[in-house]
Amino acid sequence: MAPGTSGGSLVVVANRLPVERVGGRHEAGWRTSPGGLVTALAPVLERNGGTWIGWSGTDERLQPFSAEGFNLVPVSLSHADLADYYEGFSNATLWPLYHDVTGRPVFERRWWDAYVRVNQRFADVTAAACAGGATVWVQDYQLQLVPAMLRRARPDLRIGWFNHIPFPGYEIYSRLPWRRQVIEGLLGADLLGFQRRDDAANFLRAARGHAAVVTRGSVVEVGGRQLRVGAFPISIDARALDELASTQSTLDRARQLRADLGHPRVVLLGVDRLDYTKGILHRLRAYGELLDEGDLKPPEAVLVQVATPSRERVEEYQRLRDEVEGVVGRINGDHGRVGQAAVHYLHRSFPREEMAALYLTADVMLVTPLRDGMNLVAKEYVACRHDERGALVLSEFTGAADELRQAFLINPWDIDGTKEAIRRAAHQSPAAAARRMRAMRRRVFEDDVHHWAATFLGALEMVAEGR
Ligand code: ADQ
């Protein structure tokens, strides 16, 4: 593609395009795909215009196209690329390593070679698609080598990178056999953004230790250039969600859901991708014990667990699914009755309207990851609760816990502590609930996704001007 196609506006580079195929290859339909990244960036591109570069999710070789309001430039990935770069190095090496080894990272040299090759392909496609002086925003851990590769090809570009997942502490990061190369890849950017200050500090320490750079506060000196490193906690389109949750049809749907559940006194809700970092098993154990001990009694209390299908070709995820479904079956076997499940388990995706209705139905929202970059579900729950009711039980190992201090904060490894927090959340007075919810809503509405993007892009502009 000729340079200049992007028209000089924002270019987002991410592993996946924000759309997925509907139907077969010949019914040229696309719809916006679910997930944290798309939820966060769709409104930004809607406002600013621009181009999104990423893998289409199919093995077709596609030309640039437009769909669902996005200008899209596909990057093709073969089955071998997918197995080695995506399922291998991204999801079975980096993902568990960066989430504090909650899963066991696998180090395969062949996967690393594929990671380098695919990052180079993304960089080549981007270098060809960008107008002179364009701003490029690279997303996430799958593309950590793109900043340096892109800078070599196109020194005129402004390059930002944002990590949606945590950046681990020094000792954990240091296990990575390619730790120096990854840091050098990132150092090609003008601005590196992380979810939390601790993540940014972890990166700075790793850069000093493994790439021998000098850092001054949040600034890194690289080859006569200054690169900035900072925390930019991601958020959601709180107003849009609040509006959706206020429509009559969503309110009606929430009432219907409650009736379908048998009008329980307490509805507990979990919404997660089916991922071992999300602490679903720990949460189920806490809930199961509360039932065993008679603190919660179905049908007065029920748990709805939405577990979105995720990475189904990776073995660890297949094992986790079997385990979660085993535990759900056991709890229902012990505590359910005909027509009255103790856990309603839903393994599929839902439209935004249904998610909003579920949030409105939940008296206690359980967000209990063992480690999570941010966790948008926690913020979505708060944004939907215009009625100032409901309680959020939130793991302190999420980025969201830095902001939502009025949640019932828990250590998810501490089952007794989690049970106590659930008990308190289920029994708090309406006045206390409203006080906590009001404070959390203020935070989510002030620091929304538009604020996140504007702050990151503003900082990128400033660093790049000073270079
Ligand atoms: P994820 O790990 O995917 O994101 P999260 O932040 O919770 O986690 O985002 C999930 C998104 O998917 C939410 O918007 C949620 O509403 C949606 N979703 C979940 N289940 C769904 C279902 N069954 N049907 C429809 N929608 C569903 C990664 C990081 C996070 C970080 C985000 C954004 O792991 O820590 O917050 O990126 O940076």
Coordinates of C-alpha atoms and ligand atoms in Angstrom, one line a residue:
M1 CA 0.0 0.0 0.0
A2 CA 1.3 3.5 -0.8
P3 CA 2.5 5.7 2.1
G4 CA -0.1 8.3 3.1
T5 CA -3.1 6.0 3.0
S6 CA -3.8 6.7 6.7
G7 CA -4.2 10.4 5.9
G8 CA -1.9 11.4 8.7
S9 CA -4.4 10.7 11.5
L10 CA -4.0 8.2 14.3
V11 CA -2.9 4.6 13.4
V12 CA -3.6 1.9 16.0
V13 CA -1.6 -1.3 15.7
A14 CA -2.9 -4.3 17.7
N15 CA -2.7 -8.0 17.4
R16 CA -6.4 -8.3 16.3
L17 CA -8.6 -6.1 14.2
P18 CA -11.6 -4.8 16.1
V19 CA -14.0 -6.8 14.0
E20 CA -14.6 -10.5 13.4
R21 CA -16.2 -12.4 10.5
V22 CA -19.9 -13.2 10.7
G23 CA -20.9 -16.3 8.8
G24 CA -18.7 -17.9 6.1
R25 CA -15.9 -16.5 4.0
H26 CA -18.2 -15.5 1.1
E27 CA -20.7 -13.6 3.2
A28 CA -18.6 -10.5 3.6
G29 CA -20.0 -9.6 7.0
W30 CA -18.1 -8.2 9.9
R31 CA -19.1 -7.2 13.4
T32 CA -17.3 -5.5 16.2
S33 CA -15.7 -8.1 18.4
P34 CA -16.0 -8.2 22.3
G35 CA -13.0 -7.7 24.6
G36 CA -11.2 -5.1 26.7
L37 CA -9.1 -3.6 24.0
V38 CA -11.9 -3.0 21.5
T39 CA -14.2 -1.7 24.3
A40 CA -11.5 0.8 25.1
L41 CA -10.4 2.0 21.7
A42 CA -13.5 1.9 19.6
P43 CA -14.8 5.2 21.0
V44 CA -11.3 6.8 20.6
L45 CA -11.2 6.0 16.8
E46 CA -14.8 7.0 16.4
R47 CA -13.9 10.4 17.7
N48 CA -10.5 10.9 16.0
G49 CA -10.8 8.9 12.8
G50 CA -7.8 6.9 11.7
T51 CA -6.7 3.4 10.8
W52 CA -6.5 0.1 12.7
I53 CA -3.9 -2.4 11.7
G54 CA -4.1 -6.0 12.9
W55 CA -4.8 -9.7 12.2
S56 CA -8.3 -10.4 10.8
G57 CA -8.8 -13.6 12.7
T58 CA -9.0 -15.6 9.5
D59 CA -6.3 -17.2 7.2
E60 CA -7.5 -15.2 4.2
R61 CA -5.2 -12.6 2.6
L62 CA -7.3 -9.5 2.7
Q63 CA -6.9 -6.1 1.2
P64 CA -7.5 -3.0 3.4
F65 CA -11.2 -2.5 3.9
S66 CA -13.8 -0.6 6.0
A67 CA -16.3 -2.1 8.4
E68 CA -18.3 -1.0 11.4
G69 CA -16.9 2.5 10.9
F70 CA -13.2 1.5 11.1
N71 CA -10.6 1.8 8.3
L72 CA -8.9 -1.6 8.6
V73 CA -5.5 -2.8 7.3
P74 CA -5.2 -6.6 7.8
V75 CA -2.0 -8.4 8.6
S76 CA -2.0 -12.0 7.5
L77 CA -1.0 -14.8 9.9
S78 CA -0.4 -18.5 8.8
H79 CA -1.5 -21.4 10.9
A80 CA 2.2 -21.8 12.0
D81 CA 2.4 -18.1 12.9
L82 CA -0.7 -18.4 15.0
A83 CA 0.5 -21.5 16.8
D84 CA 4.0 -20.1 17.6
Y85 CA 3.7 -16.3 17.8
Y86 CA 0.2 -16.1 19.3
E87 CA -0.8 -19.2 21.1
G88 CA 2.9 -20.0 21.9
F89 CA 5.0 -17.0 22.7
S90 CA 2.2 -14.5 23.5
N91 CA -0.2 -16.7 25.4
A92 CA 1.9 -19.5 26.8
T93 CA 5.2 -17.6 27.5
L94 CA 4.5 -13.8 28.0
W95 CA 0.9 -14.0 29.4
P96 CA 1.7 -16.3 32.4
L97 CA 5.1 -14.6 33.0
Y98 CA 3.7 -11.1 33.0
H99 CA 0.8 -12.2 35.3
D100 CA 3.3 -13.1 38.1
V101 CA 3.5 -16.7 37.0
T102 CA -0.1 -17.6 38.0
G103 CA 0.3 -20.1 35.1
R104 CA 3.6 -21.8 34.2
P105 CA 5.4 -20.0 31.4
V106 CA 6.9 -22.2 28.6
F107 CA 10.1 -21.0 26.9
E108 CA 10.4 -22.3 23.4
R109 CA 13.1 -21.0 21.0
R110 CA 10.9 -21.7 18.0
W111 CA 8.1 -19.5 19.4
W112 CA 10.5 -16.6 20.0
D113 CA 11.7 -16.8 16.3
A114 CA 8.1 -16.6 15.2
Y115 CA 7.5 -13.7 17.6
V116 CA 10.4 -11.7 16.0
R117 CA 9.1 -12.6 12.4
V118 CA 5.5 -11.6 13.1
N119 CA 6.5 -8.4 14.9
Q120 CA 8.6 -7.5 11.8
R121 CA 5.6 -8.1 9.6
F122 CA 3.4 -5.8 11.7
A123 CA 6.2 -3.2 11.6
D124 CA 6.5 -3.5 7.8
V125 CA 2.7 -3.2 7.2
T126 CA 2.6 -0.2 9.5
A127 CA 5.6 1.5 8.0
A128 CA 3.9 1.2 4.5
A129 CA 0.5 2.4 5.7
C130 CA 1.5 5.6 7.7
A131 CA 1.6 9.1 6.3
G132 CA 4.6 11.3 7.0
G133 CA 4.8 12.2 10.7
A134 CA 1.8 10.1 11.7
T135 CA 1.1 9.1 15.3
V136 CA 1.2 5.3 15.8
W137 CA -0.2 3.7 18.9
V138 CA 1.0 0.1 19.3
Q139 CA -1.0 -2.1 21.7
D140 CA 0.0 -4.7 24.1
Y141 CA 2.5 -7.5 24.8
Q142 CA 2.1 -9.3 21.5
L143 CA 3.9 -6.4 19.7
Q144 CA 6.7 -5.4 22.0
L145 CA 9.3 -5.5 19.2
V146 CA 7.3 -3.3 16.8
P147 CA 8.4 0.1 18.3
A148 CA 12.2 -0.4 17.5
M149 CA 11.5 -2.1 14.2
L150 CA 9.2 0.8 13.1
R151 CA 11.6 3.5 14.2
R152 CA 14.4 1.9 12.1
A153 CA 12.1 2.0 9.1
R154 CA 10.3 5.3 9.8
P155 CA 12.2 7.7 12.1
D156 CA 9.6 10.4 11.3
L157 CA 6.8 8.7 13.2
R158 CA 5.6 9.4 16.7
I159 CA 5.4 6.0 18.4
G160 CA 3.5 5.2 21.5
W161 CA 3.0 1.7 23.1
F162 CA 0.6 0.7 25.8
N163 CA 0.6 -2.5 27.8
H164 CA -2.8 -3.7 28.8
I165 CA -1.5 -6.4 31.1
P166 CA 0.9 -6.0 34.1
F167 CA 4.6 -5.7 33.8
P168 CA 6.2 -8.1 36.3
G169 CA 8.8 -7.5 39.0
Y170 CA 12.5 -7.8 38.3
E171 CA 13.1 -11.3 39.4
I172 CA 10.2 -12.7 37.4
Y173 CA 10.9 -10.7 34.3
S174 CA 14.6 -11.8 34.4
R175 CA 13.6 -15.4 33.7
L176 CA 12.8 -14.5 30.1
P177 CA 15.6 -15.8 27.9
W178 CA 15.1 -12.9 25.5
R179 CA 14.7 -10.2 28.2
R180 CA 17.2 -7.8 26.6
Q181 CA 15.7 -8.0 23.1
V182 CA 12.2 -7.3 24.4
I183 CA 13.4 -4.2 26.4
E184 CA 15.3 -3.0 23.3
G185 CA 12.2 -3.5 21.2
L186 CA 10.2 -1.3 23.5
L187 CA 12.9 1.4 23.8
G188 CA 12.1 2.3 20.1
A189 CA 9.0 4.1 21.3
D190 CA 8.6 7.8 22.3
L191 CA 6.2 6.9 25.1
L192 CA 5.6 3.6 26.9
G193 CA 2.3 3.4 28.9
F194 CA 1.4 1.0 31.6
Q195 CA -1.7 0.5 33.7
R196 CA -0.2 1.2 37.1
R197 CA 2.8 3.1 38.5
D198 CA 4.2 -0.2 39.8
D199 CA 4.2 -1.6 36.3
A200 CA 6.1 1.4 35.0
A201 CA 8.6 1.2 37.9
N202 CA 9.1 -2.5 37.1
F203 CA 9.8 -1.7 33.5
L204 CA 12.3 1.0 34.4
R205 CA 14.2 -1.4 36.7
A206 CA 14.3 -4.1 34.0
A207 CA 15.5 -1.5 31.4
R208 CA 18.4 -0.5 33.7
G209 CA 19.2 -4.0 34.6
H210 CA 19.0 -5.7 31.2
A211 CA 19.6 -2.9 28.6
A212 CA 22.0 -0.8 30.6
V213 CA 20.2 2.5 30.0
V214 CA 20.2 5.5 32.3
T215 CA 16.8 6.6 33.7
R216 CA 16.0 9.9 35.4
G217 CA 12.6 9.6 37.0
S218 CA 10.2 8.6 34.3
V219 CA 12.6 9.5 31.5
V220 CA 15.0 7.0 29.7
E221 CA 17.9 8.2 27.7
V222 CA 18.3 6.1 24.5
G223 CA 20.8 7.0 21.8
G224 CA 20.5 10.8 22.4
R225 CA 16.7 10.6 22.5
Q226 CA 14.4 10.8 25.5
L227 CA 11.7 8.2 26.0
R228 CA 9.0 8.7 28.6
V229 CA 7.5 5.9 30.7
G230 CA 4.3 6.4 32.7
A231 CA 1.1 5.1 34.1
F232 CA -2.1 5.6 32.1
P233 CA -4.9 3.5 33.8
I234 CA -7.3 2.5 31.1
S235 CA -11.1 3.0 31.5
I236 CA -14.4 2.6 29.9
D237 CA -17.0 4.8 28.1
A238 CA -18.9 5.3 31.4
R239 CA -21.5 7.7 30.0
A240 CA -22.5 5.4 27.2
L241 CA -22.8 2.5 29.5
D242 CA -24.8 4.5 32.1
E243 CA -27.2 5.5 29.3
L244 CA -27.6 2.0 28.1
A245 CA -28.2 0.8 31.7
S246 CA -30.9 3.5 32.1
T247 CA -33.0 2.6 29.1
Q248 CA -36.4 1.1 29.8
S249 CA -35.6 -2.1 27.9
T250 CA -32.5 -2.7 30.0
L251 CA -34.4 -2.1 33.3
D252 CA -37.1 -4.4 32.1
R253 CA -34.6 -7.1 31.2
A254 CA -32.9 -6.8 34.6
R255 CA -36.3 -7.3 36.3
Q256 CA -36.9 -10.3 34.1
L257 CA -33.5 -11.8 34.9
R258 CA -34.2 -11.5 38.6
A259 CA -37.6 -13.1 38.2
D260 CA -36.0 -15.9 36.1
L261 CA -33.6 -16.5 38.9
G262 CA -36.5 -17.0 41.3
H263 CA -36.4 -13.5 43.0
P264 CA -33.4 -14.3 45.2
R265 CA -32.4 -11.9 48.1
V266 CA -28.8 -11.8 46.9
V267 CA -27.6 -12.2 43.3
L268 CA -23.8 -12.7 43.1
L269 CA -22.2 -12.2 39.6
G270 CA -18.9 -13.0 38.1
V271 CA -18.0 -12.0 34.5
D272 CA -14.6 -13.0 33.1
R273 CA -12.9 -14.5 30.2
L274 CA -12.3 -18.1 31.1
D275 CA -8.6 -17.4 32.1
Y276 CA -6.6 -18.8 35.0
T277 CA -5.5 -15.2 36.0
K278 CA -9.1 -14.3 36.8
G279 CA -9.3 -16.3 40.0
I280 CA -12.6 -18.1 39.0
L281 CA -11.7 -21.3 40.9
H282 CA -10.7 -19.4 44.1
R283 CA -14.0 -17.5 43.9
L284 CA -16.0 -20.7 43.4
R285 CA -14.3 -22.2 46.4
A286 CA -15.2 -19.2 48.6
Y287 CA -18.8 -19.3 47.4
G288 CA -19.0 -23.1 47.8
E289 CA -17.8 -22.8 51.4
L290 CA -20.3 -20.1 52.2
L291 CA -23.0 -22.5 51.0
D292 CA -21.5 -25.4 52.9
E293 CA -21.5 -23.4 56.1
G294 CA -25.0 -22.0 55.7
D295 CA -24.0 -18.4 55.4
L296 CA -25.6 -18.2 52.0
K297 CA -28.6 -20.5 51.1
P298 CA -30.0 -21.1 47.6
P299 CA -32.6 -20.1 46.5
E300 CA -32.2 -16.9 48.6
A301 CA -28.7 -16.5 47.2
V302 CA -27.5 -17.5 43.7
L303 CA -24.3 -17.0 41.7
V304 CA -24.4 -16.2 38.0
Q305 CA -20.9 -16.9 36.5
V306 CA -20.4 -15.7 32.9
A307 CA -17.2 -17.4 31.6
T308 CA -16.5 -16.1 28.2
P309 CA -14.8 -18.7 25.9
S310 CA -11.1 -17.8 25.5
R311 CA -7.9 -19.2 23.9
E312 CA -9.7 -22.6 23.5
R313 CA -6.8 -24.1 21.6
V314 CA -4.3 -23.6 24.4
E315 CA -4.0 -26.7 26.6
E316 CA -4.0 -24.9 29.9
Y317 CA -7.3 -23.2 29.0
Q318 CA -8.9 -26.5 28.2
R319 CA -7.8 -27.9 31.5
L320 CA -9.1 -24.8 33.3
R321 CA -12.5 -25.1 31.6
D322 CA -12.8 -28.8 32.7
E323 CA -11.8 -27.8 36.3
V324 CA -14.3 -24.8 36.5
E325 CA -17.1 -26.9 35.1
G326 CA -16.3 -29.7 37.5
V327 CA -16.5 -27.4 40.5
V328 CA -19.7 -25.8 39.2
G329 CA -21.2 -29.3 38.8
R330 CA -20.2 -30.2 42.3
I331 CA -21.7 -27.1 43.9
N332 CA -24.9 -27.6 42.0
G333 CA -25.0 -31.2 42.9
D334 CA -24.5 -30.4 46.6
H335 CA -26.8 -27.3 46.9
G336 CA -29.1 -27.1 43.9
R337 CA -32.7 -28.4 43.6
V338 CA -34.9 -29.1 40.6
G339 CA -35.4 -25.7 38.9
Q340 CA -33.1 -24.0 41.4
A341 CA -29.4 -24.0 40.5
A342 CA -26.9 -22.6 43.1
V343 CA -24.6 -21.5 40.2
H344 CA -25.9 -20.4 36.8
Y345 CA -22.9 -21.0 34.5
L346 CA -22.9 -19.3 31.1
H347 CA -20.1 -20.1 28.7
R348 CA -20.7 -17.6 25.9
S349 CA -20.6 -14.0 24.8
F350 CA -23.5 -11.6 25.3
P351 CA -24.5 -8.3 23.7
R352 CA -23.8 -5.1 25.7
E353 CA -27.5 -4.7 26.6
E354 CA -27.6 -8.1 28.3
M355 CA -24.3 -7.4 30.1
A356 CA -25.8 -4.1 31.4
A357 CA -28.9 -5.9 32.6
L358 CA -26.8 -8.5 34.3
Y359 CA -24.8 -5.8 36.1
L360 CA -28.0 -4.2 37.2
T361 CA -29.3 -7.5 38.6
A362 CA -26.1 -8.2 40.6
D363 CA -26.3 -7.3 44.3
V364 CA -22.7 -8.4 44.8
M365 CA -20.2 -8.2 41.9
L366 CA -17.2 -10.6 42.3
V367 CA -14.1 -9.4 40.6
T368 CA -11.4 -11.6 42.1
P369 CA -8.4 -12.0 39.7
L370 CA -5.1 -13.3 41.0
R371 CA -3.5 -10.7 38.7
D372 CA -5.1 -8.3 36.2
G373 CA -3.7 -5.3 34.3
M374 CA -6.8 -3.2 35.0
N375 CA -10.2 -5.2 34.8
L376 CA -12.8 -3.3 32.9
V377 CA -15.7 -5.4 34.3
A378 CA -15.3 -3.7 37.7
K379 CA -15.6 -0.3 36.1
E380 CA -18.5 -1.4 33.9
Y381 CA -20.4 -2.6 36.9
V382 CA -19.9 0.7 38.7
A383 CA -20.9 2.7 35.6
C384 CA -24.2 0.8 35.3
R385 CA -25.3 1.3 38.9
H386 CA -27.1 4.6 38.5
D387 CA -29.4 3.3 41.3
E388 CA -26.4 3.5 43.7
R389 CA -27.1 0.0 44.8
G390 CA -24.9 -3.1 44.7
A391 CA -21.5 -3.9 46.1
L392 CA -18.2 -4.6 44.4
V393 CA -15.8 -7.2 45.8
L394 CA -12.5 -6.5 44.2
S395 CA -9.1 -8.2 44.2
E396 CA -6.2 -5.9 45.3
F397 CA -4.2 -7.5 42.4
T398 CA -6.1 -5.6 39.7
G399 CA -5.2 -2.2 38.3
A400 CA -8.8 -1.2 39.1
A401 CA -8.1 -1.6 42.8
D402 CA -5.8 1.5 42.7
E403 CA -8.8 3.6 41.7
L404 CA -11.8 1.9 43.2
R405 CA -10.8 2.2 46.9
Q406 CA -14.4 2.0 48.1
A407 CA -14.8 -1.5 46.9
F408 CA -14.6 -4.5 49.3
L409 CA -10.9 -5.1 48.6
I410 CA -9.7 -8.7 49.0
N411 CA -6.6 -10.9 48.6
P412 CA -8.1 -13.6 46.3
W413 CA -5.6 -16.2 47.7
D414 CA -7.1 -15.7 51.1
I415 CA -10.4 -17.7 50.9
D416 CA -11.5 -16.8 54.5
G417 CA -10.9 -13.1 53.8
T418 CA -12.9 -13.4 50.5
K419 CA -15.8 -15.1 52.3
E420 CA -15.8 -12.4 54.9
A421 CA -15.9 -9.7 52.3
I422 CA -18.7 -11.4 50.4
R423 CA -20.7 -11.7 53.7
R424 CA -20.1 -8.0 54.5
A425 CA -21.0 -6.9 50.9
A426 CA -24.2 -9.0 51.0
H427 CA -25.3 -7.4 54.3
Q428 CA -24.3 -3.8 54.0
S429 CA -27.0 -1.1 54.6
P430 CA -28.5 0.7 51.6
A431 CA -27.0 4.0 52.9
A432 CA -23.4 2.5 53.1
A433 CA -23.9 0.9 49.7
A434 CA -24.9 4.3 48.2
R435 CA -21.9 6.1 49.8
R436 CA -19.4 3.6 48.4
M437 CA -21.1 3.4 45.0
R438 CA -21.3 7.2 44.6
A439 CA -17.5 7.6 45.3
M440 CA -16.6 4.9 42.8
R441 CA -18.9 6.3 40.2
R442 CA -17.4 9.7 40.5
R443 CA -14.0 8.2 39.8
V444 CA -15.1 6.1 36.8
F445 CA -17.0 9.0 35.2
E446 CA -14.1 11.5 35.7
D447 CA -11.4 9.1 34.5
D448 CA -13.2 7.6 31.5
V449 CA -11.8 6.1 28.3
H450 CA -11.7 9.4 26.6
H451 CA -9.6 10.9 29.4
W452 CA -7.3 7.9 29.1
A453 CA -6.8 8.2 25.4
A454 CA -6.5 12.0 25.5
T455 CA -3.9 11.8 28.3
F456 CA -1.8 9.2 26.5
L457 CA -2.0 10.9 23.1
G458 CA -1.3 14.3 24.8
A459 CA 1.8 12.9 26.5
L460 CA 3.0 11.3 23.3
E461 CA 2.7 14.6 21.5
M462 CA 4.7 16.4 24.1
V463 CA 7.5 13.8 24.3
A464 CA 7.8 13.6 20.5
E465 CA 8.0 17.4 20.2
G466 CA 10.8 17.6 22.6
R467 CA 12.9 15.0 20.8
Ligands
ADQ1 P1 -9.4 -8.7 29.5 O1 -8.4 -9.7 30.2 O2 -10.2 -9.3 28.4 O3 -8.6 -7.4 29.0 P2 -11.3 -7.1 31.1 O4 -10.6 -5.8 31.4 O5 -12.2 -7.5 32.2 O6 -10.3 -8.3 30.7 O7 -12.2 -6.8 29.8 C1 -13.2 -7.8 29.4 C2 -14.2 -7.1 28.5 O8 -14.9 -8.1 27.8 C3 -15.2 -6.3 29.2 O9 -15.5 -5.1 28.5 C4 -16.4 -7.2 29.4 O10 -17.7 -6.5 29.4 C5 -16.3 -8.0 28.1 N1 -16.9 -9.3 28.3 C6 -16.5 -10.2 29.2 N2 -17.3 -11.3 29.1 C7 -18.2 -11.1 28.1 C8 -19.3 -11.8 27.6 N3 -19.6 -13.1 28.0 N4 -20.0 -11.3 26.6 C9 -19.8 -10.0 26.2 N5 -18.7 -9.2 26.7 C10 -18.0 -9.8 27.6 C11 -7.2 -7.0 29.0 C12 -6.5 -7.0 30.4 C13 -7.2 -6.2 31.4 C14 -7.5 -4.8 30.9 C15 -8.1 -4.8 29.5 C16 -8.1 -3.4 28.9 O11 -6.3 -8.4 30.8 O12 -6.6 -6.2 32.6 O13 -8.4 -4.2 31.7 O14 -7.3 -5.6 28.6 O15 -6.8 -2.8 29.0

